[in-house]
Amino acid sequence: GQQVMQIPQYQHVQEGEDFTTYCNSSTTLSNIQWYKQRPGGHPVFLIQLVKSGEVKKQKRLTFQFGEAKKNSSLHITATQTTDVGTYFCASLKTSYDKVIFGPGTSLSVIP
Amino acid sequence: EAQVTQNPRYLITVTGKKLTVTCSQNMNHEYMSWYRQDPGLGLRQIYYSMNVEVTDKGDVPEGYKVSRKEKRNFPLILESPSPNQTSLYFCASRSLLVDEQFFGPGTRLTVL
């Protein structure tokens, strides 16, 4: 079945450093979503990408969808302690009913 | 306030004792879903519902039941819980017009 992988599993950065997490699939994805989960919290939707090669920005966060629609990345510029949490990518199957989540990347930011 | 609520938030039970985790949303969303979250595995979809009286299996439905008798409620039923169902459970909802899912606060279940 469709699987979505994420790397790295964990990342520790000094505050102010950049951070990138990658999401990969062996099959073409119809779309990709990104969620953030703070420690002890619930996942919160960040963004959805649909088009091949799409790039979207939210302040210090940059999201990309690969040209082949098999991979995606989330890049955070100049991390802050408020960025701490686990970042998940997810994909809705073409029929937009089932959702497949990646295993997540846990980000720690050292002040 | 638009929200998804789950009850209980924490539950410790014993093997074989039937339990129900409730989920309710006040956003008039058609789509509702249950996930379990385990370390290193991310969130895995258990069941989902596209509308009232319409439910379907996700990736890990074994040992779970759901029902959707009303649009706002989507309870998760464990008829005979086992220790491998110890997990953090999230309910989520969304409109069929928008793909953004809204998650509840989670229910931490321990089965002894």
GROMACS .gro file of C-alpha atoms in nm:
model
  223
    1GLY     CA    1   0.000   0.000   0.000
    2GLN     CA    2   0.094   0.364  -0.019
    3GLN     CA    3   0.360   0.463   0.233
    4VAL     CA    4   0.502   0.799   0.325
    5MET     CA    5   0.847   0.821   0.482
    6GLN     CA    6   1.006   1.112   0.664
    7ILE     CA    7   1.363   1.198   0.749
    8PRO     CA    8   1.519   1.270   0.983
    9GLN     CA    9   1.331   1.113   1.271
   10TYR     CA   10   1.486   1.357   1.519
   11GLN     CA   11   1.668   1.688   1.478
   12HIS     CA   12   1.832   1.900   1.744
   13VAL     CA   13   1.931   2.252   1.641
   14GLN     CA   14   2.067   2.560   1.809
   15GLU     CA   15   1.822   2.846   1.815
   16GLY     CA   16   1.874   3.053   1.502
   17GLU     CA   17   1.987   2.761   1.287
   18ASP     CA   18   1.782   2.639   0.993
   19PHE     CA   19   1.588   2.313   0.988
   20THR     CA   20   1.458   2.093   0.707
   21THR     CA   21   1.245   1.780   0.711
   22TYR     CA   22   1.183   1.564   0.406
   23CYS     CA   23   0.885   1.355   0.311
   24ASN     CA   24   0.917   1.081   0.048
   25SER     CA   25   0.685   0.839  -0.123
   26SER     CA   26   0.749   0.555  -0.367
   27THR     CA   27   0.427   0.642  -0.550
   28THR     CA   28   0.297   0.966  -0.692
   29LEU     CA   29   0.102   1.168  -0.438
   30SER     CA   30  -0.214   1.357  -0.530
   31ASN     CA   31  -0.138   1.616  -0.262
   32ILE     CA   32   0.069   1.669   0.052
   33GLN     CA   33  -0.029   1.825   0.382
   34TRP     CA   34   0.192   1.934   0.670
   35TYR     CA   35   0.092   1.933   1.035
   36LYS     CA   36   0.267   2.044   1.352
   37GLN     CA   37   0.218   1.880   1.690
   38ARG     CA   38   0.353   2.054   1.998
   39PRO     CA   39   0.463   1.830   2.288
   40GLY     CA   40   0.150   1.708   2.466
   41GLY     CA   41  -0.073   1.861   2.203
   42HIS     CA   42  -0.269   1.760   1.899
   43PRO     CA   43  -0.175   1.791   1.530
   44VAL     CA   44  -0.248   2.131   1.379
   45PHE     CA   45  -0.281   2.179   1.004
   46LEU     CA   46  -0.015   2.403   0.849
   47ILE     CA   47  -0.060   2.385   0.474
   48GLN     CA   48  -0.157   2.176   0.172
   49LEU     CA   49   0.032   2.151  -0.159
   50VAL     CA   50  -0.131   2.013  -0.470
   51LYS     CA   51   0.062   2.121  -0.779
   52SER     CA   52   0.386   1.974  -0.909
   53GLY     CA   53   0.680   2.196  -0.808
   54GLU     CA   54   0.460   2.410  -0.584
   55VAL     CA   55   0.632   2.631  -0.325
   56LYS     CA   56   0.447   2.807  -0.045
   57LYS     CA   57   0.574   3.026   0.236
   58GLN     CA   58   0.440   3.106   0.578
   59LYS     CA   59   0.669   3.358   0.747
   60ARG     CA   60   0.984   3.155   0.828
   61LEU     CA   61   0.841   2.828   0.691
   62THR     CA   62   0.887   2.723   0.328
   63PHE     CA   63   0.702   2.422   0.188
   64GLN     CA   64   0.788   2.252  -0.141
   65PHE     CA   65   0.622   1.979  -0.345
   66GLY     CA   66   0.853   1.792  -0.580
   67GLU     CA   67   0.824   1.805  -0.956
   68ALA     CA   68   0.740   1.435  -0.970
   69LYS     CA   69   0.497   1.472  -0.677
   70LYS     CA   70   0.680   1.198  -0.486
   71ASN     CA   71   0.849   1.415  -0.227
   72SER     CA   72   0.804   1.728  -0.023
   73SER     CA   73   1.004   1.935   0.221
   74LEU     CA   74   0.946   2.178   0.502
   75HIS     CA   75   1.222   2.429   0.573
   76ILE     CA   76   1.231   2.657   0.876
   77THR     CA   77   1.466   2.955   0.862
   78ALA     CA   78   1.626   3.078   1.185
   79THR     CA   79   1.450   2.842   1.425
   80GLN     CA   80   1.295   2.970   1.746
   81THR     CA   81   1.197   2.783   2.062
   82THR     CA   82   0.835   2.815   1.953
   83ASP     CA   83   0.915   2.584   1.659
   84VAL     CA   84   0.965   2.288   1.892
   85GLY     CA   85   0.740   1.995   1.811
   86THR     CA   86   0.685   1.710   1.569
   87TYR     CA   87   0.621   1.785   1.205
   88PHE     CA   88   0.414   1.538   1.005
   89CYS     CA   89   0.351   1.516   0.636
   90ALA     CA   90   0.030   1.351   0.521
   91SER     CA   91  -0.132   1.265   0.195
   92LEU     CA   92  -0.493   1.220   0.105
   93LYS     CA   93  -0.556   0.938  -0.134
   94THR     CA   94  -0.695   1.039  -0.470
   95SER     CA   95  -1.050   0.978  -0.359
   96TYR     CA   96  -0.986   1.221  -0.072
   97ASP     CA   97  -1.111   0.984   0.194
   98LYS     CA   98  -0.818   0.789   0.340
   99VAL     CA   99  -0.527   0.981   0.487
  100ILE     CA  100  -0.170   0.849   0.517
  101PHE     CA  101   0.063   1.017   0.765
  102GLY     CA  102   0.439   1.001   0.770
  103PRO     CA  103   0.608   0.900   1.099
  104GLY     CA  104   0.706   1.258   1.176
  105THR     CA  105   1.024   1.455   1.249
  106SER     CA  106   1.073   1.568   1.606
  107LEU     CA  107   1.245   1.907   1.631
  108SER     CA  108   1.424   2.026   1.943
  109VAL     CA  109   1.557   2.380   1.961
  110ILE     CA  110   1.835   2.457   2.206
  111PRO     CA  111   1.814   2.816   2.334
  112GLU     CA  112  -1.572   2.825   1.957
  113ALA     CA  113  -1.518   2.578   1.671
  114GLN     CA  114  -1.376   2.261   1.814
  115VAL     CA  115  -1.352   1.884   1.828
  116THR     CA  116  -1.401   1.735   2.173
  117GLN     CA  117  -1.310   1.390   2.297
  118ASN     CA  118  -1.399   1.210   2.618
  119PRO     CA  119  -1.246   1.077   2.826
  120ARG     CA  120  -0.904   1.237   2.792
  121TYR     CA  121  -0.737   0.961   2.992
  122LEU     CA  122  -0.851   0.604   3.051
  123ILE     CA  123  -0.693   0.305   3.217
  124THR     CA  124  -0.884  -0.019   3.173
  125VAL     CA  125  -0.836  -0.395   3.175
  126THR     CA  126  -0.829  -0.646   2.894
  127GLY     CA  127  -1.172  -0.739   2.765
  128LYS     CA  128  -1.375  -0.460   2.926
  129LYS     CA  129  -1.575  -0.284   2.657
  130LEU     CA  130  -1.521   0.088   2.629
  131THR     CA  131  -1.634   0.383   2.416
  132VAL     CA  132  -1.443   0.701   2.341
  133THR     CA  133  -1.672   0.981   2.231
  134CYS     CA  134  -1.595   1.243   1.969
  135SER     CA  135  -1.805   1.546   1.888
  136GLN     CA  136  -1.757   1.843   1.654
  137ASN     CA  137  -1.955   2.166   1.629
  138MET     CA  138  -1.842   2.274   1.280
  139ASN     CA  139  -2.105   2.083   1.081
  140HIS     CA  140  -1.828   1.882   0.915
  141GLU     CA  141  -1.924   1.589   0.697
  142TYR     CA  142  -1.595   1.398   0.735
  143MET     CA  143  -1.480   1.251   1.065
  144SER     CA  144  -1.195   1.016   1.138
  145TRP     CA  145  -1.017   0.829   1.415
  146TYR     CA  146  -0.638   0.788   1.440
  147ARG     CA  147  -0.404   0.619   1.678
  148GLN     CA  148  -0.059   0.757   1.745
  149ASP     CA  149   0.228   0.534   1.852
  150PRO     CA  150   0.597   0.631   1.890
  151GLY     CA  151   0.786   0.607   1.564
  152LEU     CA  152   0.474   0.522   1.364
  153GLY     CA  153   0.307   0.859   1.335
  154LEU     CA  154  -0.070   0.867   1.307
  155ARG     CA  155  -0.251   0.572   1.158
  156GLN     CA  156  -0.609   0.596   1.044
  157ILE     CA  157  -0.849   0.353   1.211
  158TYR     CA  158  -1.189   0.440   1.062
  159TYR     CA  159  -1.339   0.734   0.883
  160SER     CA  160  -1.684   0.857   0.789
  161MET     CA  161  -1.779   1.069   0.492
  162ASN     CA  162  -2.126   1.144   0.629
  163VAL     CA  163  -2.407   1.012   0.849
  164GLU     CA  164  -2.446   0.634   0.829
  165VAL     CA  165  -2.138   0.609   0.603
  166THR     CA  166  -1.825   0.459   0.758
  167ASP     CA  167  -1.520   0.287   0.615
  168LYS     CA  168  -1.202   0.119   0.732
  169GLY     CA  169  -0.870   0.297   0.750
  170ASP     CA  170  -0.535   0.121   0.771
  171VAL     CA  171  -0.570  -0.032   1.120
  172PRO     CA  172  -0.939  -0.112   1.185
  173GLU     CA  173  -0.896  -0.449   1.360
  174GLY     CA  174  -1.039  -0.449   1.712
  175TYR     CA  175  -1.236  -0.125   1.666
  176LYS     CA  176  -1.591  -0.029   1.574
  177VAL     CA  177  -1.744   0.306   1.493
  178SER     CA  178  -2.089   0.447   1.426
  179ARG     CA  179  -2.215   0.771   1.272
  180LYS     CA  180  -2.578   0.813   1.365
  181GLU     CA  181  -2.554   1.192   1.390
  182LYS     CA  182  -2.340   1.433   1.193
  183ARG     CA  183  -2.168   1.579   1.498
  184ASN     CA  184  -2.077   1.254   1.679
  185PHE     CA  185  -1.839   0.973   1.587
  186PRO     CA  186  -1.776   0.736   1.880
  187LEU     CA  187  -1.495   0.481   1.879
  188ILE     CA  188  -1.584   0.147   2.036
  189LEU     CA  189  -1.344  -0.117   2.163
  190GLU     CA  190  -1.556  -0.427   2.226
  191SER     CA  191  -1.277  -0.628   2.387
  192PRO     CA  192  -0.969  -0.411   2.443
  193SER     CA  193  -0.626  -0.572   2.443
  194PRO     CA  194  -0.288  -0.436   2.561
  195ASN     CA  195  -0.176  -0.371   2.201
  196GLN     CA  196  -0.450  -0.110   2.180
  197THR     CA  197  -0.271   0.101   2.440
  198SER     CA  198  -0.214   0.422   2.248
  199LEU     CA  199  -0.296   0.789   2.205
  200TYR     CA  200  -0.616   0.833   2.006
  201PHE     CA  201  -0.718   1.138   1.807
  202CYS     CA  202  -1.049   1.221   1.648
  203ALA     CA  203  -1.052   1.465   1.357
  204SER     CA  204  -1.307   1.630   1.133
  205ARG     CA  205  -1.316   1.836   0.817
  206SER     CA  206  -1.551   1.977   0.563
  207LEU     CA  207  -1.567   1.789   0.233
  208LEU     CA  208  -1.499   2.122   0.061
  209VAL     CA  209  -1.173   2.189   0.242
  210ASP     CA  210  -0.897   1.935   0.313
  211GLU     CA  211  -0.779   2.084   0.642
  212GLN     CA  212  -0.846   1.845   0.929
  213PHE     CA  213  -0.923   1.970   1.281
  214PHE     CA  214  -0.807   1.741   1.558
  215GLY     CA  215  -0.945   1.681   1.904
  216PRO     CA  216  -0.721   1.701   2.213
  217GLY     CA  217  -0.656   1.325   2.222
  218THR     CA  218  -0.743   1.035   2.450
  219ARG     CA  219  -0.464   0.843   2.617
  220LEU     CA  220  -0.575   0.484   2.662
  221THR     CA  221  -0.393   0.221   2.867
  222VAL     CA  222  -0.513  -0.139   2.855
  223LEU     CA  223  -0.370  -0.359   3.130
   0.00000   0.00000   0.00000
